[in-house]
Coordinates of C-alpha atoms in Angstrom, one line a residue:
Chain A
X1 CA 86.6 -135.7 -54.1
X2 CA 84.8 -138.6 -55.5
X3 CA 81.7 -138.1 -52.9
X4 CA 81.5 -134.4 -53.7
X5 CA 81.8 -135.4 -57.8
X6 CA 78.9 -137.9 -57.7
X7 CA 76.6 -135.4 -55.5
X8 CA 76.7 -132.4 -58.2
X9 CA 76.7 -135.0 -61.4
X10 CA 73.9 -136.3 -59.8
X11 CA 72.4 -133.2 -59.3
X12 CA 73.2 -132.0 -62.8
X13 CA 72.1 -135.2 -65.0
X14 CA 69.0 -136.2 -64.0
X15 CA 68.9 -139.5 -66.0
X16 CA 72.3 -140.5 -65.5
X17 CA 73.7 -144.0 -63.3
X18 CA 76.3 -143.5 -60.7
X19 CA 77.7 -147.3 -59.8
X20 CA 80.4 -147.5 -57.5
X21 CA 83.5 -149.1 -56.9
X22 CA 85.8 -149.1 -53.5
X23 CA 88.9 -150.8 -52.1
X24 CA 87.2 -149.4 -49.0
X25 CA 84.1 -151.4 -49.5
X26 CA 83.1 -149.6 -45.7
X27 CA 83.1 -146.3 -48.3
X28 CA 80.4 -148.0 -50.8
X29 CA 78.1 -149.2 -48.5
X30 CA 78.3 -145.1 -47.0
X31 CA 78.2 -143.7 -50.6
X32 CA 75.2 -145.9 -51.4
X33 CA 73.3 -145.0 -48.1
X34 CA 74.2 -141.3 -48.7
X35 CA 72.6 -141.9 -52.6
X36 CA 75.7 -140.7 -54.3
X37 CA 75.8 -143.5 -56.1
X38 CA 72.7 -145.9 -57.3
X39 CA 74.4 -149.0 -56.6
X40 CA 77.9 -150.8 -55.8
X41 CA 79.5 -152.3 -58.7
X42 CA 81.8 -155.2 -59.7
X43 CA 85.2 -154.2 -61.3
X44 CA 83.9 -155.7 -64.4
X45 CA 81.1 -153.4 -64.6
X46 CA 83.4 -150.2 -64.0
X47 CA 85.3 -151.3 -67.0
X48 CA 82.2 -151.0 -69.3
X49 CA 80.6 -147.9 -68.2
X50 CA 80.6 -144.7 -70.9
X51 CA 82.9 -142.8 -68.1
X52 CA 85.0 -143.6 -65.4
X53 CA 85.8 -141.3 -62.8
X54 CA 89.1 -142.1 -60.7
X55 CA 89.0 -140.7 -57.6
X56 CA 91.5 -142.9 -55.8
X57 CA 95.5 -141.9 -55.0
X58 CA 98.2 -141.7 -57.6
X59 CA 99.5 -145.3 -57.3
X60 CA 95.9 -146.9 -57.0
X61 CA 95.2 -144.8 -60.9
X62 CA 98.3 -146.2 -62.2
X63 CA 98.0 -150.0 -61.2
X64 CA 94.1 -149.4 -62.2
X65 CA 95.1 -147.9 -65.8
X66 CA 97.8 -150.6 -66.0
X67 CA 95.8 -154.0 -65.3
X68 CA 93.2 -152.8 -68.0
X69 CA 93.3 -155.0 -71.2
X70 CA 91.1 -152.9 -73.2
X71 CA 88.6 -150.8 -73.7
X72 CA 85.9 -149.4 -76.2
X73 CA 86.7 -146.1 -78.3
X74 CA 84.2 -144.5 -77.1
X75 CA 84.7 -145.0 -73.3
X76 CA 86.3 -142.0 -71.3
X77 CA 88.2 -142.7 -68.2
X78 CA 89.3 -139.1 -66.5
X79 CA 91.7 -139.3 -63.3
X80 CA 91.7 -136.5 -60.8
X81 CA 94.9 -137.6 -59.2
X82 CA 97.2 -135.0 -57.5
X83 CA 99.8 -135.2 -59.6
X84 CA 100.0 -136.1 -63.4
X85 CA 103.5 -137.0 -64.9
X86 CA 103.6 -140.6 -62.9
X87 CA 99.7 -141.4 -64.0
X88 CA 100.5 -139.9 -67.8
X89 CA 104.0 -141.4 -68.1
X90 CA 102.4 -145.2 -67.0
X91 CA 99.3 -145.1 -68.9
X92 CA 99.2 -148.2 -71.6
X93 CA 99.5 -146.8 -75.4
X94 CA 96.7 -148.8 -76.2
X95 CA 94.6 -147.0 -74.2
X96 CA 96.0 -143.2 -73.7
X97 CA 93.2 -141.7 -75.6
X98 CA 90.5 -142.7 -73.3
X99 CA 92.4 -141.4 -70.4
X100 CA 91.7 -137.4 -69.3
X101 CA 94.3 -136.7 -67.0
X102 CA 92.9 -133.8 -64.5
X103 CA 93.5 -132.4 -61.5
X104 CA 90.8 -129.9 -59.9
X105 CA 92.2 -127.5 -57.7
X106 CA 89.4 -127.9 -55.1
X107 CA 88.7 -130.2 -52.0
X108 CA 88.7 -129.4 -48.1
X109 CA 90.9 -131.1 -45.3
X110 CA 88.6 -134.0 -44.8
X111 CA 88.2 -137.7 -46.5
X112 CA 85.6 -140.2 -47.1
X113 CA 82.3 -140.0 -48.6
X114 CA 80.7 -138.5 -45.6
X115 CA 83.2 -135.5 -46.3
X116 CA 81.4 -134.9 -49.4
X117 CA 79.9 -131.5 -49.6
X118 CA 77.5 -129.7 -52.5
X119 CA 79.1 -127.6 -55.0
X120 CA 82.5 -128.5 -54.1
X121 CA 83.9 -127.7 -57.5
X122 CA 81.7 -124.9 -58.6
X123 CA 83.9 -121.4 -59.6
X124 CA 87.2 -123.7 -59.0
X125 CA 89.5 -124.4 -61.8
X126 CA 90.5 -127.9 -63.0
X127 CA 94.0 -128.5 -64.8
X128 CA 93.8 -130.5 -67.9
X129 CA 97.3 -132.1 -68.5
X130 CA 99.2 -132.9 -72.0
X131 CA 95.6 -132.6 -73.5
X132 CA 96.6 -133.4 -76.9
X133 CA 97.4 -137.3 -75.9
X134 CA 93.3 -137.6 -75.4
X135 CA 91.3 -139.0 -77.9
X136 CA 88.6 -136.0 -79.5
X137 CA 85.6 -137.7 -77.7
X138 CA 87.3 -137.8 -74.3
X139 CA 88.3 -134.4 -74.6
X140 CA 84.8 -132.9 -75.5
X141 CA 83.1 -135.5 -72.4
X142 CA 85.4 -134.1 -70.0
X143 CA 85.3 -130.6 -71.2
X144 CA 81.4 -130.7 -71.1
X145 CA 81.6 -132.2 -67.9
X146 CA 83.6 -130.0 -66.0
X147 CA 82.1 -127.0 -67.5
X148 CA 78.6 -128.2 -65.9
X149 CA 79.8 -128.2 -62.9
X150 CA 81.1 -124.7 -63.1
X151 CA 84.6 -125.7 -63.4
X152 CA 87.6 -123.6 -65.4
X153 CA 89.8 -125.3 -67.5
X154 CA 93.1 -124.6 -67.5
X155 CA 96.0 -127.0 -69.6
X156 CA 99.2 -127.4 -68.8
X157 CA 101.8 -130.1 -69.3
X158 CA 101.8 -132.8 -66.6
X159 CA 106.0 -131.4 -65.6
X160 CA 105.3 -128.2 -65.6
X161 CA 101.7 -129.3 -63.7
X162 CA 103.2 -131.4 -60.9
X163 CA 105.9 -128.4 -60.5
X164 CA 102.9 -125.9 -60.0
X165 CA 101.0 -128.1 -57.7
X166 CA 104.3 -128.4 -55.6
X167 CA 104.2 -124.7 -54.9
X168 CA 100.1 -123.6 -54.7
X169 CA 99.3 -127.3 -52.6
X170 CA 102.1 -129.4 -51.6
X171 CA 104.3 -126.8 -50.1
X172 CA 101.2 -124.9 -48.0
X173 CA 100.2 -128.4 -46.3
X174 CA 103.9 -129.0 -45.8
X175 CA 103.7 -125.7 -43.7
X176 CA 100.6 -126.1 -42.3
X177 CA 101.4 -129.6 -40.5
X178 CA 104.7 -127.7 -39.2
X179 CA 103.2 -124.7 -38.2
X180 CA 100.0 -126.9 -36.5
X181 CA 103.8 -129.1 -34.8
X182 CA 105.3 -125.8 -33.5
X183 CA 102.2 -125.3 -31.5
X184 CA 101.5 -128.5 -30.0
X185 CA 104.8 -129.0 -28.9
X186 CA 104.8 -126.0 -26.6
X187 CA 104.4 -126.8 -22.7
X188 CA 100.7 -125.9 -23.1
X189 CA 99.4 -126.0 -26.7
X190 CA 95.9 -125.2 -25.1
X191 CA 96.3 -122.1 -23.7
X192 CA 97.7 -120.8 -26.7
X193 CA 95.3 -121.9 -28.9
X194 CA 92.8 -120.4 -26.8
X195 CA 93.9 -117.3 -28.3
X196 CA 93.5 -118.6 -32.3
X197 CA 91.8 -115.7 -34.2
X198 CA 91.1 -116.5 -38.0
X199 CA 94.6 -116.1 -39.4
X200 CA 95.8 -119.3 -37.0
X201 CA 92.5 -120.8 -37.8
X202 CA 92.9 -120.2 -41.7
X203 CA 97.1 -121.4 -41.7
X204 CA 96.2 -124.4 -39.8
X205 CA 93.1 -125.5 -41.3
X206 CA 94.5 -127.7 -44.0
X207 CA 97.0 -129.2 -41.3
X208 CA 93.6 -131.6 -40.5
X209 CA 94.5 -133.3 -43.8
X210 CA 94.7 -137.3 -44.0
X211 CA 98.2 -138.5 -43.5
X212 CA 97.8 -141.1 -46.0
X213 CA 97.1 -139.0 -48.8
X214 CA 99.5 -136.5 -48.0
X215 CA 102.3 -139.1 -47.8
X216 CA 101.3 -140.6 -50.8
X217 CA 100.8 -137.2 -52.3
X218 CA 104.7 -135.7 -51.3
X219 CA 106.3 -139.1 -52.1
X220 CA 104.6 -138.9 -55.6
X221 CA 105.6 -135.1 -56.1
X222 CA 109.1 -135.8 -53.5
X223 CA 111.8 -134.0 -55.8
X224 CA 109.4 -130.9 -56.3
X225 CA 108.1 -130.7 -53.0
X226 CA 111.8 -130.4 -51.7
X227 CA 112.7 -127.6 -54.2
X228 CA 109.7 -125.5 -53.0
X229 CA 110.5 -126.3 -49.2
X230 CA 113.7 -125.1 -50.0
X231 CA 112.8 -122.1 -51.9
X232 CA 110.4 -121.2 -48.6
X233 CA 113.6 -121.8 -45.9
X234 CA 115.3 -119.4 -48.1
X235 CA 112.5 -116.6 -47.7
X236 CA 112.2 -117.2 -43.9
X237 CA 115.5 -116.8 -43.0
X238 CA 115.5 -113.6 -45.2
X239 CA 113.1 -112.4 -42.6
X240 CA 114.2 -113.7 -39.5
X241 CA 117.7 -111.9 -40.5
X242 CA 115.8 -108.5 -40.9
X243 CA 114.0 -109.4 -37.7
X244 CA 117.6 -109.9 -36.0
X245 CA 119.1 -107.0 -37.6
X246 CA 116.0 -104.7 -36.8
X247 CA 116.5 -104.0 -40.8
X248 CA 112.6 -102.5 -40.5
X249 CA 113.1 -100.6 -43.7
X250 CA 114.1 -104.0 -45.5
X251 CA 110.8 -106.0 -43.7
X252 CA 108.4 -103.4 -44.7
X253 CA 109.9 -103.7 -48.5
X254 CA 109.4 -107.7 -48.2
X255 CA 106.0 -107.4 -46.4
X256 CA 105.1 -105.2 -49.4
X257 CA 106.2 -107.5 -52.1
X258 CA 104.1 -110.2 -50.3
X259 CA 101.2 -107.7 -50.2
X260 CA 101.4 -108.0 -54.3
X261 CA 99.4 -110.8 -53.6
X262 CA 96.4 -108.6 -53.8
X263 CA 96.5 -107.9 -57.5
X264 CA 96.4 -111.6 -58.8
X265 CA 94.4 -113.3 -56.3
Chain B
X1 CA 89.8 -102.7 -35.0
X2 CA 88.4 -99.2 -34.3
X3 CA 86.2 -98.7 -37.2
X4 CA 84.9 -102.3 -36.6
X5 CA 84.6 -101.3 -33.1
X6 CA 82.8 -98.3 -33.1
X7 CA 80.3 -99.3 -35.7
X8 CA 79.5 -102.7 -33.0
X9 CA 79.1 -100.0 -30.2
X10 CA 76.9 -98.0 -31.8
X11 CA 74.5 -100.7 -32.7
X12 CA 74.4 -101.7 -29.5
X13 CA 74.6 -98.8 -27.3
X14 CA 71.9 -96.4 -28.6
X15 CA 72.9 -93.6 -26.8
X16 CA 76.1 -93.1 -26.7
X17 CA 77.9 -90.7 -27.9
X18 CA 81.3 -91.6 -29.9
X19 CA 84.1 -89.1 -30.8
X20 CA 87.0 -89.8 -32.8
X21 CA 90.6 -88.7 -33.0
X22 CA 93.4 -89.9 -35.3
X23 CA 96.7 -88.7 -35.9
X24 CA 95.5 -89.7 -39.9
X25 CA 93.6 -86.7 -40.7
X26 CA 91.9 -88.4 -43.5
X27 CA 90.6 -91.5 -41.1
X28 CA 88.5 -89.2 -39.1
X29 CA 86.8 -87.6 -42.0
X30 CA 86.0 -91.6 -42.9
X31 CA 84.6 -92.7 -39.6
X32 CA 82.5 -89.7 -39.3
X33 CA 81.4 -90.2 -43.5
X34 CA 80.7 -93.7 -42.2
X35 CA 79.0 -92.5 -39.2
X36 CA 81.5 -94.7 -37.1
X37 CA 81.6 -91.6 -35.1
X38 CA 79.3 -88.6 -34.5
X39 CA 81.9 -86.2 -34.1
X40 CA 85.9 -85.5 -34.6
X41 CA 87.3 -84.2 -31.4
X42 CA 90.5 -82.5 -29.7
X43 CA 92.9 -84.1 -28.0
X44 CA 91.6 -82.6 -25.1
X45 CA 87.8 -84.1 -25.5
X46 CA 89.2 -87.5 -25.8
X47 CA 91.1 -87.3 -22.6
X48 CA 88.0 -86.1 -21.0
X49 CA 86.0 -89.0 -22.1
X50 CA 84.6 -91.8 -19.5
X51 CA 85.5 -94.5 -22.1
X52 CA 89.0 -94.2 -23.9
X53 CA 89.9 -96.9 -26.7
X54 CA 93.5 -96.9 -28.3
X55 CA 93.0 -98.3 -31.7
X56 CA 96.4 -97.8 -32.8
X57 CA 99.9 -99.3 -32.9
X58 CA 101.8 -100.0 -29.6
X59 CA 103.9 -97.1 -29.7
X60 CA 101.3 -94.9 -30.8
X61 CA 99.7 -96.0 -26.8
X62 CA 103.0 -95.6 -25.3
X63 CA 103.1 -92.3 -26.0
X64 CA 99.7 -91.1 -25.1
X65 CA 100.0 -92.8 -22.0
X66 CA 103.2 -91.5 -21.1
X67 CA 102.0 -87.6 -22.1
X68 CA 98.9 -87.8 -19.2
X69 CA 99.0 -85.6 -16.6
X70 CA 96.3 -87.1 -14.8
X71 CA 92.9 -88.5 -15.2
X72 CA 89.4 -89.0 -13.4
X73 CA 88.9 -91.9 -11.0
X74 CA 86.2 -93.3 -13.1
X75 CA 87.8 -92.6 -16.1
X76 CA 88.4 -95.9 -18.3
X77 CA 91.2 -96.4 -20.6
X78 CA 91.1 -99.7 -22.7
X79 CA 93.8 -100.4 -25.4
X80 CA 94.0 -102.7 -28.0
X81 CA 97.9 -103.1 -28.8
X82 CA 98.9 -106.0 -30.3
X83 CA 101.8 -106.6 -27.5
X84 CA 101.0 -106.0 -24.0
X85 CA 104.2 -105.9 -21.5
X86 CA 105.7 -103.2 -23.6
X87 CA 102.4 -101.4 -22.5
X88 CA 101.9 -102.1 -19.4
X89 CA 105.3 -101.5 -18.3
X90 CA 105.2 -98.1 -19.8
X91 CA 101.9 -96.8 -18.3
X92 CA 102.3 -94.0 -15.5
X93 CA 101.6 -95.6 -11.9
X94 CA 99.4 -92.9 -11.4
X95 CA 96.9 -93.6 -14.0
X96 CA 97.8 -97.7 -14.1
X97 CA 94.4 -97.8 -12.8
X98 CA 92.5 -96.3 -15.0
X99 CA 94.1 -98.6 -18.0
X100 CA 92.6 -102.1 -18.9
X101 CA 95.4 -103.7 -21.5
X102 CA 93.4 -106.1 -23.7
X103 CA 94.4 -107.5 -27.5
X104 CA 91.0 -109.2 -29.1
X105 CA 92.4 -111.6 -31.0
X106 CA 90.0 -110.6 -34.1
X107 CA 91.2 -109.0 -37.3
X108 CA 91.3 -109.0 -41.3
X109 CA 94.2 -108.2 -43.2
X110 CA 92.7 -104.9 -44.4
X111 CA 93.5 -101.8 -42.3
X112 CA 91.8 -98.5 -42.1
X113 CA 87.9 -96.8 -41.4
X114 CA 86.8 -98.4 -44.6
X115 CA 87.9 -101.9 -43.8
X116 CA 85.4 -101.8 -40.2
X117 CA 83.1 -104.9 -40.6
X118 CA 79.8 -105.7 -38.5
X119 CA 80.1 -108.1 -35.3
X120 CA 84.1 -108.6 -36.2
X121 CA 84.4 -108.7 -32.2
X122 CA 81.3 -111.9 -32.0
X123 CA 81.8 -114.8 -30.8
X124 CA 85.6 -113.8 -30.7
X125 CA 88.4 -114.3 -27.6
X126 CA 89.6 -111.0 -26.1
X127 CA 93.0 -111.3 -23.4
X128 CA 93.0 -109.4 -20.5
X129 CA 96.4 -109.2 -18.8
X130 CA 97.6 -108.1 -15.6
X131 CA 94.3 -107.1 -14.6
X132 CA 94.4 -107.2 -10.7
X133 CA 96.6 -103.8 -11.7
X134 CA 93.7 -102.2 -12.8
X135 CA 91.1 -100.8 -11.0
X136 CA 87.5 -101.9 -10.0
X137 CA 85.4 -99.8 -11.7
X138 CA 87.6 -100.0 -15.3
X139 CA 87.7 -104.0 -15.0
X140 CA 83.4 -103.8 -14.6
X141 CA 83.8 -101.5 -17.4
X142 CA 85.4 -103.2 -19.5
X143 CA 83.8 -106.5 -19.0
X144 CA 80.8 -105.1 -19.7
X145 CA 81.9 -103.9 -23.4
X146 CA 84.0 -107.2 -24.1
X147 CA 80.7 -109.4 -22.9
X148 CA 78.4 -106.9 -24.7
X149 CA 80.3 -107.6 -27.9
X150 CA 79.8 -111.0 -27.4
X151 CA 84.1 -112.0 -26.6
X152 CA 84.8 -114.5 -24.6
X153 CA 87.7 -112.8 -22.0
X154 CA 90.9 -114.7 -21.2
X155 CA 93.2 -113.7 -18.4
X156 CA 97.0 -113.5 -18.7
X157 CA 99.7 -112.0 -17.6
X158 CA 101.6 -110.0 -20.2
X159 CA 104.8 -111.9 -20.7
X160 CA 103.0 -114.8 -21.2
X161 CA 100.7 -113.1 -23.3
X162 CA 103.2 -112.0 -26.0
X163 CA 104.8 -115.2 -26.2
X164 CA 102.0 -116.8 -26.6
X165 CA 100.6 -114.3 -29.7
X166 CA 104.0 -114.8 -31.4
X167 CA 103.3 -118.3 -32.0
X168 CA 99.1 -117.8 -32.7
X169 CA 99.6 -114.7 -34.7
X170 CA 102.7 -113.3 -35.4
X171 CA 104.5 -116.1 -36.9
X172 CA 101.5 -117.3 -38.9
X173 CA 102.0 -113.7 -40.4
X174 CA 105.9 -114.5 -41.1
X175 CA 105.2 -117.7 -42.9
X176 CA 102.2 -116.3 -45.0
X177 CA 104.4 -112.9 -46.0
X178 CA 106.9 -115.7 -47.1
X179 CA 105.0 -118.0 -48.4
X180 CA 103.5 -115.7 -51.1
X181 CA 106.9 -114.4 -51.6
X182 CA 107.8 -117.9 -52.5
X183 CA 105.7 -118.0 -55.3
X184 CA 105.6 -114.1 -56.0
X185 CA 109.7 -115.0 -57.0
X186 CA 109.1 -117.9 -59.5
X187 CA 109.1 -117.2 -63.4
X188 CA 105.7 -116.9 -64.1
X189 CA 104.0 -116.4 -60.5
X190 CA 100.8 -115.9 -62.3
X191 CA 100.2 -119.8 -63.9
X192 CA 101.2 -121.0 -60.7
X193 CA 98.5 -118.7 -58.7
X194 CA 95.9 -119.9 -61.6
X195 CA 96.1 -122.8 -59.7
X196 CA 94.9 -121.7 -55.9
X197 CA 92.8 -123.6 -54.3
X198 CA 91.3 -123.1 -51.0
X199 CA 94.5 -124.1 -49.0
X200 CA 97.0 -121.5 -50.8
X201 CA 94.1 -118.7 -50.5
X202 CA 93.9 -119.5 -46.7
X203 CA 97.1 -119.5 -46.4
X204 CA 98.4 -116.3 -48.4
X205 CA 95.3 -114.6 -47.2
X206 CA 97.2 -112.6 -44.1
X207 CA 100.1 -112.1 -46.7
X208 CA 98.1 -108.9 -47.8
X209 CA 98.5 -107.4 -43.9
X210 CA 99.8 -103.5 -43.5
X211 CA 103.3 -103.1 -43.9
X212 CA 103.7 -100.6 -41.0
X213 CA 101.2 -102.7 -38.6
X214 CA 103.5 -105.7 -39.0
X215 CA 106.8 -104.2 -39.0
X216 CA 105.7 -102.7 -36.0
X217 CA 104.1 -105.5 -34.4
X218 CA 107.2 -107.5 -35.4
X219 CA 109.7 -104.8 -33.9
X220 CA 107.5 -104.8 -30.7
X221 CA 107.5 -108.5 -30.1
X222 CA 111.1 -109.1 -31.6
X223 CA 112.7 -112.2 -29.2
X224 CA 109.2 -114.0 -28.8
X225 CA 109.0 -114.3 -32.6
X226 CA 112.8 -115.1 -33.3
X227 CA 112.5 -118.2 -30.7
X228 CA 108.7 -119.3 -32.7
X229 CA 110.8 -118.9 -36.4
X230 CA 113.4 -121.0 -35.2
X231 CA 110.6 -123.6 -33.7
X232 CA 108.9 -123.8 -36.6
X233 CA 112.2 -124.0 -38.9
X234 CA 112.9 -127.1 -36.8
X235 CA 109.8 -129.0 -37.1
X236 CA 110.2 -127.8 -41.2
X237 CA 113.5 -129.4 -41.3
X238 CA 112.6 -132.3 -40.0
X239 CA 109.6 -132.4 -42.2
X240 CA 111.8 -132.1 -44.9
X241 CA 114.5 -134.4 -43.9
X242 CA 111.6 -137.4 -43.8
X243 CA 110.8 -136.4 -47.4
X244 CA 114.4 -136.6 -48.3
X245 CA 114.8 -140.2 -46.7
X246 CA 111.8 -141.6 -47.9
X247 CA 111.0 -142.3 -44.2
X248 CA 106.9 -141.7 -44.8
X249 CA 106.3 -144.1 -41.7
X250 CA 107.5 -141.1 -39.9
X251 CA 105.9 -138.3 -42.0
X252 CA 102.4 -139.9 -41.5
X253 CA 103.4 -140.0 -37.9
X254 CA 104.2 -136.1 -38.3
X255 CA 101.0 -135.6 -39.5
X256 CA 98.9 -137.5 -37.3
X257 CA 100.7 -135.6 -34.8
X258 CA 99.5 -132.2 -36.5
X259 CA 95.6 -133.7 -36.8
X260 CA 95.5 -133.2 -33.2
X261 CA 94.7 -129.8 -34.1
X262 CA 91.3 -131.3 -34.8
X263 CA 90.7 -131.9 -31.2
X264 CA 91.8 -128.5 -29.7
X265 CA 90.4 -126.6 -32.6

């Protein structure tokens, strides 16, 4: 996310500095040699830049936002963490209205900055959560900057936010990893996957994802995650039944209410 | 898969001649609008033809094989039925033959003439099963066209076959009609579907399939998909059981376990 941020701003403001900061310091030296940023940077000179961009997991934004002591009006930090309601809920008063708290709805199944790819965010939309907590400035910087890189902003609160995200990310990856299980537990997982055509291809694709982001991501989002999973077991088994009963009328009535799809995406 | 096929066997077969026969009155006025096909022909002209492809559901072969009288000896039959020992098993001995059962394992979730696409078949696998029960000439035959297309052919028997297509494709269908269905049933489907990134479209994409194809296909393949439901439902539940622990030393094993995917894939 952060490799793929840096590449477009770069590309989009000319004139402007990228400095960078890692835990990883493997993923500055790679960030630096791919020129997404112009140089590494000390913590200290993170904390003074006109924007900082967090592009790091939930718990690494809130012990980040927690350990600053201040910071100047005018500075905007924006978050792109996965969910919002832990990062919103810890951020220090003092410091709330420098904080835009977003989450763009775009990224692929691999990490790192040599994962970065052009244009990632371009025709995606970004979530702005409990807006009204940013200071004016912020809000216009990040508003400007998202809509330069071709982003569509959509607010929402951070509940009703990390609730949402359950159901259109968490829950999908959730399946994916099972579904990507079921297979490669079979006596011979290569045969079958011989056979992949582009709807295997397309349900397991996400199923690459990091395993320490995702379990950060579902421990962070745990009690919503559940729910949706829950909410999914209770649609499967509502089909396998009609597939035990051989209740076809009552399949093609579900497979049609799943073909609604169609008219909102 | 026959609109898609006929336009790829036109472009590369010059001088061939293609006719066209649907039950759907409607679809051969398309193909031939289309110029899929350069005629519409009688039941009779089809059976006379030196290459047959059925391009329809699984019952919809059963029957026209069953109804033959008898063909030529160089007569080829190739059909593209989702399911193959249904098939297979069904076929008169005296023109087993002259029938090559193959499923391409290529596809969109859009049915009908108008949904044919160029080089859908390219670069694609195609299964051939049971084939030492067909006969020389139709195995060259067909070989040629799959190769031709640019497949790659696999070689199965049919049993295997259709167990193994419940887990590539027929379950990935099950979990993507109840995924979206998932969503479709919250309060406000459309905020949370504001939200879709590449993961949810990829994964609701084959949620938009044909009714009728997939009840069919469902009805036809009926145990195999049962026994991949219930193994995916396990790996879910144990999925979901690590969330509700907390045990995310195991869930990162889970997923590192599902990144294998990467290797195969």
């Amino acid at each position: 996310m952060g490799g793929s941020m840096a590449k477009s701003l770069k590309k989009l403001y000319k004139d402007i500095e990228i400095i960078g900061y890692d835990h990883h310091k493997s993923n500055e030296s790679e960030a630096l040699k791919l020129g997404f940023i112009d140089k590494r940077a000390s913590y200290e000179e993170i904390l003074s830049s006109d924007i900082i961009i967090l592009a790091i997991p939930v718990d690494g934004i809130v012990s980040f936002l927690k350990e600053i002591k201040e910071l100047r009006k005018d500075q905007t930090i924006i978050d792109l963490g996965s969910t919002k309601a832990k990062i919103i809920s810890n951020t220090p008063a003092n410091i709330r209205k420098n904080l835009v708290a977003t989450h763009p709805m775009a990224g692929t199944e691999k990490s790192g900055p040599g994962a970065a790819i052009d244009d990632l965010y371009s025709g995606k939309v970004v979530v702005f959560c409990d807006i009204d907590e940013s200071g004016e400035e912020q809000k216009e910087v990040a508003t400007k900057l998202f809509r330069d890189l071709g982003m569509s902003i959509v607010y929402m609160d951070s509940i009703s936010h990390d609730r949402d995200a359950a159901y259109i990310s968490h829950l999908p990856h959730a399946l994916s990893f099972a579904l990507a299980n079921t297979v490669l537990k079979q006596e011979d997982p290569k045969s079958i996957l011989a056979l992949a055509g582009g709807g295997f291809k397309d349900m397991s694709r996400i199923a690459k994802s990091s395993p320490s982001m995702w379990v950060e991501i579902f421990s962070q989002n745990r009690e919503n995650l559940l729910t949706t999973i829950e909410d999914f077991q209770k649609e499967l088994s509502i089909l396998k039944e009609q597939v035990q009963k051989k209740d076809w009328d009552s399949l093609a009535l579900l497979i049609q209410e799943a073909n609604k799809l169609h008219k909102i995406l």
